[in-house]
């Protein structure tokens, strides 16, 4: 536990204030003797050692840690409360004409999601710089997220509220944009799919409408914003005490500095000090482009549900706000089902095959994603065709559940495909993915209602999902060839 506290922000602060007197590293203690392996490293330019979280030097049963899932839950899990709280806020912050009330009610959530897409463009590349690492980005942005959440919950001016919601999205974004990179630091390729499943599951956005569906009518629209503050504040404290650095480059950089002080050998440097280049990447790979676009479509479909529910369940089935919020439980149940299928598939099929035959090509991991790609299409069309008074409310709800479970499985495969194919650029690629996802999600929130009225957005998004079916089959067949032509991918020939 002391090692975790030492590498967490609290331990690093104590080390700084006491000139490294407390929470010392092994090589800083007086009785430390330089191991023979380190002497080999100093004298052999081809030798190396690692203190990365994924190889067990920092991670393990004896080292509990606060996972990125916890931070993701606080920043992302309650964001969709905005739909309910903004409708109620309209009554208290009248500033737009009545005909614009609908746009006004949805703009708060849309602008929040847009901020989610803007933030990673700045913060994720910074997290790949070895001298910075991931922890400072998490801590600083989470502090700002908590601070901004206070005036957001108290403001009485609508334009200021919208600006604050955008800033909340910006500073809440690193948990989504870099969370996958942190998991890639912490877990081996065998364990990474399970960690990614837990990370995506932790967003539980469906709980936002459930909570606000009862708190907003009973109290006020501000309560949904208070909930975000109440959850993120204690998580910030836990992060400060128990959230160590996970970036391998940063860990090795700091250890190299300590060894130079110990040995006086200026030639002892980390790989990141040798590379010394900007962490930028231009998305030119067709496989990556497809992943970005397809995840954006899935994200847009997911957020369109938050506009669909108030136009279906209260209108056709006479549900009140709280009852409509309860319908979102189907999304949570769908995620549990999707996660169970996904984890069971890896545990009982993929990992035993890896143990027996060795690592397959990356595209073999997409096998379960092939049938899952039909799920969003089936679910969306079922919802679109049965959301009427003559059909029981459970029927369109089943459509939503099918789409949500399939989307969960698909997102796992797409998110795992990126870090395993492009391990050196994980954070940058996740950051590039965020503007795609958040941009379409923002647009989906705004255009959902007029398209529902005129075209039927479920049918439209269902049609777009058909493109995803074609794309994921093409990725499965031609992905290895595309990666072989890439300047960035880690290519493994087909076996």
Coordinates of C-alpha atoms in Angstrom, one line a residue:
X1 CA 0.0 0.0 0.0
X2 CA 2.9 2.4 0.8
X3 CA 4.1 2.0 -2.8
X4 CA 0.7 3.0 -4.1
X5 CA 0.6 6.1 -1.9
X6 CA 4.2 6.9 -2.8
X7 CA 3.3 6.9 -6.6
X8 CA 0.0 8.7 -6.1
X9 CA -0.2 12.5 -6.2
X10 CA -0.3 12.7 -2.3
X11 CA 2.9 10.7 -2.0
X12 CA 4.7 12.7 -4.7
X13 CA 3.6 15.9 -3.0
X14 CA 5.0 14.7 0.3
X15 CA 8.3 13.7 -1.4
X16 CA 8.6 17.1 -3.0
X17 CA 7.9 19.0 0.3
X18 CA 10.3 16.8 2.3
X19 CA 13.0 16.7 -0.4
X20 CA 12.4 12.9 -0.9
X21 CA 12.8 12.2 2.8
X22 CA 9.6 10.2 3.0
X23 CA 8.2 7.6 0.6
X24 CA 11.6 6.8 -0.8
X25 CA 12.1 4.5 -3.7
X26 CA 14.4 1.5 -3.1
X27 CA 17.4 3.1 -4.9
X28 CA 17.1 6.2 -2.7
X29 CA 17.6 4.3 0.6
X30 CA 21.0 4.2 2.3
X31 CA 21.2 0.4 2.3
X32 CA 20.5 0.1 -1.4
X33 CA 22.9 -1.9 -3.5
X34 CA 22.9 -1.7 -7.2
X35 CA 21.7 -5.0 -8.6
X36 CA 23.8 -6.9 -11.1
X37 CA 21.1 -6.6 -13.7
X38 CA 21.2 -2.8 -13.5
X39 CA 25.0 -2.9 -14.0
X40 CA 24.3 -4.9 -17.1
X41 CA 21.8 -2.3 -18.3
X42 CA 24.4 0.4 -17.8
X43 CA 27.1 -1.4 -19.7
X44 CA 25.0 -3.2 -22.4
X45 CA 23.2 -0.8 -24.8
X46 CA 20.9 -3.6 -25.9
X47 CA 19.7 -4.5 -22.4
X48 CA 16.6 -3.1 -20.8
X49 CA 14.3 -3.4 -17.8
X50 CA 10.8 -2.4 -17.1
X51 CA 8.8 -1.1 -14.2
X52 CA 5.6 -0.8 -16.1
X53 CA 2.2 -1.4 -14.4
X54 CA 1.4 -4.3 -16.8
X55 CA 4.4 -6.5 -15.9
X56 CA 3.7 -6.7 -12.2
X57 CA 6.2 -4.3 -10.9
X58 CA 3.5 -2.0 -9.7
X59 CA 0.3 -3.8 -10.3
X60 CA -0.9 -6.9 -8.5
X61 CA -3.0 -8.3 -5.7
X62 CA -0.8 -6.6 -3.1
X63 CA -1.3 -3.2 -4.8
X64 CA -4.9 -2.1 -4.8
X65 CA -5.5 0.9 -7.1
X66 CA -8.3 3.2 -8.0
X67 CA -9.2 2.2 -11.6
X68 CA -10.0 4.6 -14.4
X69 CA -13.5 3.1 -14.3
X70 CA -14.2 5.0 -11.1
X71 CA -13.3 8.4 -12.7
X72 CA -15.2 7.5 -15.8
X73 CA -18.3 6.8 -13.8
X74 CA -18.3 10.1 -12.0
X75 CA -17.8 12.3 -15.1
X76 CA -19.8 10.3 -17.7
X77 CA -22.3 8.3 -15.8
X78 CA -24.7 11.1 -14.8
X79 CA -24.2 13.4 -17.8
X80 CA -27.6 12.5 -19.3
X81 CA -29.4 13.9 -16.3
X82 CA -29.2 17.1 -18.3
X83 CA -32.3 16.2 -20.4
X84 CA -34.5 16.2 -17.4
X85 CA -32.9 19.0 -15.5
X86 CA -32.9 21.4 -18.5
X87 CA -36.6 20.9 -19.1
X88 CA -37.2 21.9 -15.5
X89 CA -34.6 24.7 -15.7
X90 CA -36.6 26.3 -18.5
X91 CA -39.2 27.3 -16.0
X92 CA -36.7 29.1 -13.8
X93 CA -34.4 30.6 -16.4
X94 CA -36.7 32.0 -19.1
X95 CA -34.6 33.5 -21.8
X96 CA -35.6 32.1 -25.2
X97 CA -39.0 32.2 -26.9
X98 CA -41.3 29.4 -26.2
X99 CA -40.8 27.9 -29.7
X100 CA -37.2 27.4 -28.8
X101 CA -37.8 25.6 -25.5
X102 CA -37.1 22.2 -27.1
X103 CA -33.7 23.3 -28.4
X104 CA -32.9 25.0 -25.1
X105 CA -33.7 21.8 -23.2
X106 CA -31.4 19.6 -25.3
X107 CA -28.6 22.1 -25.8
X108 CA -27.2 21.6 -22.3
X109 CA -26.5 17.9 -22.9
X110 CA -25.4 18.4 -26.5
X111 CA -22.8 21.1 -25.5
X112 CA -21.6 18.8 -22.7
X113 CA -21.0 16.0 -25.1
X114 CA -19.3 18.4 -27.6
X115 CA -16.9 19.4 -24.8
X116 CA -16.1 15.7 -24.4
X117 CA -14.9 15.7 -28.0
X118 CA -12.8 18.9 -27.7
X119 CA -11.0 18.1 -24.5
X120 CA -9.1 15.1 -25.7
X121 CA -7.5 17.0 -28.5
X122 CA -5.4 18.8 -25.9
X123 CA -5.2 16.5 -22.9
X124 CA -4.6 13.1 -24.5
X125 CA -1.5 14.0 -26.5
X126 CA -0.1 15.6 -23.4
X127 CA -0.6 12.4 -21.5
X128 CA 1.8 10.6 -23.9
X129 CA 4.6 13.0 -23.2
X130 CA 6.9 11.0 -20.9
X131 CA 7.8 14.0 -18.7
X132 CA 4.1 14.6 -18.0
X133 CA 2.5 11.2 -17.8
X134 CA -1.2 10.4 -17.3
X135 CA -1.7 11.3 -13.6
X136 CA -1.2 15.1 -13.8
X137 CA -3.8 15.2 -16.6
X138 CA -6.3 13.2 -14.6
X139 CA -5.8 15.1 -11.4
X140 CA -5.8 18.7 -12.8
X141 CA -8.8 18.1 -15.1
X142 CA -10.8 16.4 -12.3
X143 CA -10.1 19.2 -9.9
X144 CA -11.3 21.7 -12.5
X145 CA -14.3 19.5 -13.2
X146 CA -15.3 19.5 -9.5
X147 CA -14.7 23.2 -9.2
X148 CA -16.8 24.0 -12.3
X149 CA -19.5 21.7 -11.1
X150 CA -20.2 24.1 -8.2
X151 CA -21.2 27.2 -10.2
X152 CA -22.9 25.0 -12.7
X153 CA -25.3 23.7 -10.0
X154 CA -25.9 27.3 -8.7
X155 CA -26.0 29.5 -11.8
X156 CA -29.3 31.3 -12.7
X157 CA -28.2 32.5 -16.1
X158 CA -28.8 30.2 -19.0
X159 CA -26.0 31.3 -21.4
X160 CA -23.5 31.0 -18.4
X161 CA -25.0 27.5 -17.7
X162 CA -24.3 26.4 -21.2
X163 CA -20.7 27.7 -21.1
X164 CA -20.2 25.9 -17.8
X165 CA -21.6 22.7 -19.2
X166 CA -19.2 22.8 -22.1
X167 CA -16.3 23.3 -19.7
X168 CA -17.6 20.4 -17.6
X169 CA -17.4 18.2 -20.8
X170 CA -13.9 19.5 -21.6
X171 CA -12.5 18.7 -18.2
X172 CA -14.4 15.5 -17.7
X173 CA -13.2 14.1 -21.0
X174 CA -9.8 12.6 -20.1
X175 CA -11.4 9.7 -18.3
X176 CA -13.0 8.6 -21.5
X177 CA -10.2 9.7 -23.9
X178 CA -7.2 8.3 -21.9
X179 CA -8.9 5.7 -19.7
X180 CA -8.4 3.1 -22.3
X181 CA -4.7 4.0 -22.5
X182 CA -4.4 3.7 -18.7
X183 CA -5.9 0.3 -18.9
X184 CA -3.4 -0.6 -21.7
X185 CA -0.7 0.4 -19.3
X186 CA -2.0 -1.7 -16.4
X187 CA -3.1 -4.9 -18.0
X188 CA -1.6 -7.6 -20.2
X189 CA -3.1 -8.3 -23.6
X190 CA -4.8 -11.3 -22.1
X191 CA -6.5 -9.3 -19.4
X192 CA -7.1 -6.2 -21.4
X193 CA -10.5 -7.2 -22.9
X194 CA -12.0 -7.8 -19.4
X195 CA -10.6 -4.4 -18.2
X196 CA -12.0 -2.6 -21.2
X197 CA -15.4 -4.2 -20.7
X198 CA -15.5 -3.1 -17.1
X199 CA -14.4 0.4 -18.2
X200 CA -17.1 0.8 -20.8
X201 CA -19.7 -0.7 -18.4
X202 CA -18.7 1.8 -15.7
X203 CA -20.2 4.7 -17.7
X204 CA -23.8 3.5 -16.8
X205 CA -25.4 6.6 -18.4
X206 CA -28.8 4.9 -18.1
X207 CA -28.7 5.6 -14.3
X208 CA -28.6 9.4 -14.9
X209 CA -32.3 9.6 -16.2
X210 CA -33.3 7.1 -13.5
X211 CA -31.9 9.3 -10.7
X212 CA -33.1 12.6 -12.2
X213 CA -36.5 11.2 -13.0
X214 CA -37.3 11.2 -9.3
X215 CA -35.0 13.8 -7.9
X216 CA -35.9 16.6 -10.3
X217 CA -39.7 16.5 -9.8
X218 CA -39.2 16.1 -6.0
X219 CA -36.6 18.8 -5.6
X220 CA -35.5 20.9 -8.6
X221 CA -33.4 20.7 -11.8
X222 CA -30.3 21.6 -9.8
X223 CA -30.3 18.2 -8.0
X224 CA -29.1 16.4 -11.1
X225 CA -26.1 18.7 -11.1
X226 CA -25.6 18.3 -7.4
X227 CA -25.4 14.5 -7.9
X228 CA -22.4 14.9 -10.3
X229 CA -20.6 17.0 -7.7
X230 CA -21.4 14.6 -4.8
X231 CA -20.0 11.7 -6.8
X232 CA -16.9 13.3 -8.3
X233 CA -15.7 15.0 -5.1
X234 CA -14.9 11.9 -3.0
X235 CA -13.5 10.2 -6.1
X236 CA -11.1 13.1 -6.5
X237 CA -9.9 12.6 -2.9
X238 CA -9.4 8.8 -3.6
X239 CA -7.5 9.6 -6.7
X240 CA -5.2 12.0 -4.9
X241 CA -4.3 9.3 -2.3
X242 CA -4.5 6.0 -4.2
X243 CA -4.0 6.7 -7.9
X244 CA -0.4 6.0 -9.0
X245 CA 1.1 6.8 -12.3
X246 CA 0.6 4.2 -15.0
X247 CA 2.5 5.5 -18.0
X248 CA 5.4 3.2 -18.6
X249 CA 7.4 6.0 -20.3
X250 CA 6.9 8.3 -17.3
X251 CA 7.8 5.6 -14.8
X252 CA 11.0 4.7 -16.6
X253 CA 11.9 8.3 -17.2
X254 CA 11.7 9.1 -13.4
X255 CA 13.6 5.9 -12.5
X256 CA 16.4 6.8 -15.0
X257 CA 16.7 10.2 -13.4
X258 CA 17.1 8.6 -9.9
X259 CA 19.7 6.1 -11.2
X260 CA 21.7 8.9 -12.8
X261 CA 21.8 10.6 -9.4
X262 CA 22.7 7.3 -7.7
X263 CA 25.4 6.2 -10.2
X264 CA 26.6 9.5 -11.6
X265 CA 26.3 7.9 -15.0
X266 CA 24.7 10.4 -17.4
X267 CA 24.4 7.8 -20.1
X268 CA 21.7 6.0 -18.2
X269 CA 18.6 7.2 -19.9
X270 CA 15.1 5.9 -20.7
X271 CA 13.8 5.1 -24.1
X272 CA 11.5 8.2 -24.1
X273 CA 14.5 10.4 -23.6
X274 CA 16.1 8.8 -26.7
X275 CA 13.0 9.2 -28.8
X276 CA 12.2 12.8 -27.9
X277 CA 9.4 13.5 -30.5
X278 CA 5.9 14.9 -30.5
X279 CA 3.1 12.5 -29.8
X280 CA 1.0 13.2 -32.9
X281 CA -0.5 10.9 -35.5
X282 CA -2.3 11.6 -38.7
X283 CA -5.2 9.2 -39.2
X284 CA -4.6 7.9 -42.7
X285 CA -5.3 4.2 -42.1
X286 CA -8.6 3.0 -43.6
X287 CA -9.1 0.5 -40.7
X288 CA -8.7 3.3 -38.1
X289 CA -11.0 5.6 -40.1
X290 CA -13.7 2.9 -40.2
X291 CA -13.4 2.4 -36.4
X292 CA -13.7 6.1 -35.8
X293 CA -16.8 6.5 -38.0
X294 CA -18.5 3.3 -36.8
X295 CA -18.0 4.1 -33.1
X296 CA -19.4 7.6 -33.9
X297 CA -22.5 6.1 -35.4
X298 CA -23.0 3.7 -32.4
X299 CA -22.5 6.7 -30.0
X300 CA -25.0 8.8 -31.9
X301 CA -27.5 5.9 -31.8
X302 CA -27.0 5.6 -28.0
X303 CA -27.6 9.3 -27.4
X304 CA -30.6 9.5 -29.7
X305 CA -32.4 7.2 -27.2
X306 CA -32.4 10.0 -24.7
X307 CA -34.5 12.1 -27.1
X308 CA -36.7 9.2 -28.2
X309 CA -37.9 8.1 -24.7
X310 CA -39.8 11.3 -23.8
X311 CA -41.5 11.2 -27.2
X312 CA -42.6 7.6 -26.9
X313 CA -43.3 6.5 -23.4
X314 CA -45.2 9.5 -22.0
X315 CA -47.1 10.1 -25.3
X316 CA -48.1 6.5 -26.2
X317 CA -48.1 4.8 -22.8
X318 CA -49.0 7.7 -20.4
X319 CA -45.8 7.4 -18.3
X320 CA -44.7 10.2 -16.1
X321 CA -41.1 11.5 -15.8
X322 CA -40.1 9.0 -13.1
X323 CA -41.6 6.0 -14.9
X324 CA -39.9 7.1 -18.1
X325 CA -36.6 7.2 -16.2
X326 CA -37.2 3.6 -15.1
X327 CA -37.3 2.4 -18.7
X328 CA -33.6 3.3 -18.9
X329 CA -33.0 0.3 -16.6
X330 CA -33.3 -1.8 -19.8
X331 CA -30.1 -0.2 -21.0
X332 CA -28.3 -1.3 -17.8
X333 CA -29.7 -4.8 -18.0
X334 CA -28.6 -4.9 -21.7
X335 CA -25.1 -3.9 -20.7
X336 CA -25.0 -6.7 -18.1
X337 CA -26.1 -9.2 -20.7
X338 CA -23.6 -7.9 -23.3
X339 CA -20.8 -7.9 -20.8
X340 CA -21.6 -11.4 -19.7
X341 CA -21.5 -12.7 -23.3
X342 CA -18.4 -10.8 -24.1
X343 CA -16.4 -11.9 -21.0
X344 CA -17.6 -15.5 -21.3
X345 CA -16.6 -15.6 -24.9
X346 CA -13.0 -14.5 -24.1
X347 CA -12.8 -16.6 -21.0
X348 CA -14.1 -19.9 -22.4
X349 CA -13.0 -19.6 -26.1
X350 CA -10.5 -16.9 -27.0
X351 CA -8.0 -17.2 -24.1
X352 CA -7.9 -21.0 -24.1
X353 CA -7.2 -20.9 -27.9
X354 CA -4.4 -18.3 -27.3
X355 CA -2.9 -20.6 -24.6
X356 CA -3.1 -23.6 -27.0
X357 CA -2.2 -22.1 -30.3
X358 CA -0.5 -18.7 -29.5
X359 CA -1.6 -15.2 -30.4
X360 CA -4.0 -14.9 -33.4
X361 CA -4.1 -12.0 -35.8
X362 CA -6.0 -9.1 -34.4
X363 CA -9.0 -9.6 -36.8
X364 CA -9.7 -13.0 -35.2
X365 CA -10.9 -11.0 -32.1
X366 CA -13.7 -9.6 -34.2
X367 CA -15.5 -12.9 -34.7
X368 CA -18.2 -12.3 -32.0
X369 CA -18.5 -8.7 -33.3
X370 CA -19.7 -10.0 -36.7
X371 CA -23.1 -11.3 -35.5
X372 CA -23.3 -8.5 -32.9
X373 CA -23.2 -6.0 -35.7
X374 CA -26.7 -7.0 -36.7
X375 CA -28.0 -6.2 -33.2
X376 CA -28.3 -2.4 -33.6
X377 CA -30.1 -2.8 -36.8
X378 CA -32.6 -5.3 -35.4
X379 CA -33.1 -3.3 -32.2
X380 CA -33.6 0.0 -33.9
X381 CA -36.1 -1.2 -36.4
X382 CA -38.0 -3.1 -33.7
X383 CA -38.2 0.1 -31.7
X384 CA -39.2 2.2 -34.7
X385 CA -42.0 -0.2 -35.8
X386 CA -43.5 -1.0 -32.4
X387 CA -43.4 2.3 -30.6
X388 CA -47.2 3.0 -30.8
X389 CA -50.2 2.6 -28.5
X390 CA -51.4 -0.7 -30.1
X391 CA -48.2 -2.4 -29.0
X392 CA -47.2 -3.1 -25.4
X393 CA -44.5 -0.8 -24.1
X394 CA -42.2 -3.8 -23.4
X395 CA -41.8 -4.5 -27.2
X396 CA -40.0 -1.3 -28.2
X397 CA -38.1 -1.6 -24.9
X398 CA -36.8 -5.0 -26.0
X399 CA -35.6 -3.3 -29.2
X400 CA -33.6 -0.8 -27.2
X401 CA -32.2 -3.6 -25.1
X402 CA -31.1 -5.6 -28.1
X403 CA -29.5 -2.5 -29.7
X404 CA -27.7 -1.6 -26.4
X405 CA -26.4 -5.1 -25.7
X406 CA -25.1 -5.4 -29.3
X407 CA -23.6 -1.9 -29.1
X408 CA -21.8 -2.8 -25.9
X409 CA -20.2 -5.9 -27.5
X410 CA -19.2 -4.0 -30.6
X411 CA -17.6 -1.1 -28.7
X412 CA -15.5 -3.6 -26.8
X413 CA -14.1 -5.2 -30.0
X414 CA -13.5 -1.8 -31.6
X415 CA -11.8 -0.4 -28.5
X416 CA -9.6 -3.5 -28.0
X417 CA -8.7 -3.6 -31.8
X418 CA -7.2 -0.1 -31.6
X419 CA -4.6 -0.6 -28.7
X420 CA -3.6 -4.0 -29.8
X421 CA -3.0 -2.9 -33.4
X422 CA -1.5 0.5 -32.6
X423 CA 0.1 0.0 -29.1
X424 CA 2.5 3.0 -29.4
X425 CA -0.3 5.5 -30.1
X426 CA -3.1 4.4 -27.8
X427 CA -3.9 7.7 -26.2
X428 CA -3.6 9.6 -29.5
X429 CA -6.0 7.2 -31.3
X430 CA -8.5 7.3 -28.4
X431 CA -8.2 11.1 -28.5
X432 CA -8.9 11.1 -32.2
X433 CA -11.9 8.8 -31.7
X434 CA -13.4 11.2 -29.1
X435 CA -14.2 14.1 -31.6
X436 CA -15.8 11.6 -34.0
X437 CA -18.0 10.1 -31.2
X438 CA -18.8 13.3 -29.4
X439 CA -19.4 15.3 -32.5
X440 CA -22.0 12.9 -33.9
X441 CA -23.5 12.5 -30.4
X442 CA -23.9 16.2 -30.1
X443 CA -25.5 16.4 -33.5
X444 CA -27.8 13.4 -32.7
X445 CA -29.1 15.1 -29.6
X446 CA -29.9 18.3 -31.5
X447 CA -31.4 16.7 -34.7
X448 CA -33.1 13.8 -33.0
X449 CA -36.4 15.5 -32.3
X450 CA -37.0 17.1 -35.7
X451 CA -36.0 13.8 -37.4
X452 CA -38.3 11.9 -35.2
X453 CA -41.1 14.2 -36.3
X454 CA -40.4 14.1 -40.0
X455 CA -38.3 11.1 -41.0
X456 CA -38.2 8.7 -38.1
X457 CA -34.7 8.8 -36.6
X458 CA -34.7 5.2 -35.5
X459 CA -35.1 4.1 -39.1
X460 CA -32.4 6.5 -40.3
X461 CA -29.9 5.3 -37.7
X462 CA -30.9 1.7 -38.4
X463 CA -30.0 2.3 -42.0
X464 CA -26.7 3.7 -41.0
X465 CA -26.1 0.7 -38.9
X466 CA -26.4 -1.5 -42.0
X467 CA -23.3 0.3 -43.3
X468 CA -21.6 -0.8 -40.0
X469 CA -22.4 -4.4 -40.7
X470 CA -20.7 -4.2 -44.1
X471 CA -17.7 -2.3 -42.6
X472 CA -17.0 -4.7 -39.8
X473 CA -17.1 -7.7 -42.2
X474 CA -14.7 -5.9 -44.5
X475 CA -12.5 -5.1 -41.5
X476 CA -12.5 -8.8 -40.5
X477 CA -11.5 -9.9 -44.0
X478 CA -9.1 -7.2 -45.1
X479 CA -7.9 -5.7 -41.7
X480 CA -4.6 -7.5 -41.7
X481 CA -3.8 -6.4 -45.2
X482 CA -4.7 -2.8 -44.3
X483 CA -2.5 -2.9 -41.2
X484 CA 0.4 -4.3 -43.3
X485 CA 0.2 -1.1 -45.4
X486 CA 0.1 1.2 -42.3
X487 CA 2.9 3.4 -41.1
X488 CA 1.6 3.1 -37.5
X489 CA 0.1 -0.4 -37.0
X490 CA 1.8 -3.3 -35.3
X491 CA 1.4 -5.8 -38.2
X492 CA 1.3 -9.5 -37.6
X493 CA 1.1 -11.7 -40.7
X494 CA -2.0 -13.9 -41.0
X495 CA -1.4 -17.4 -39.8

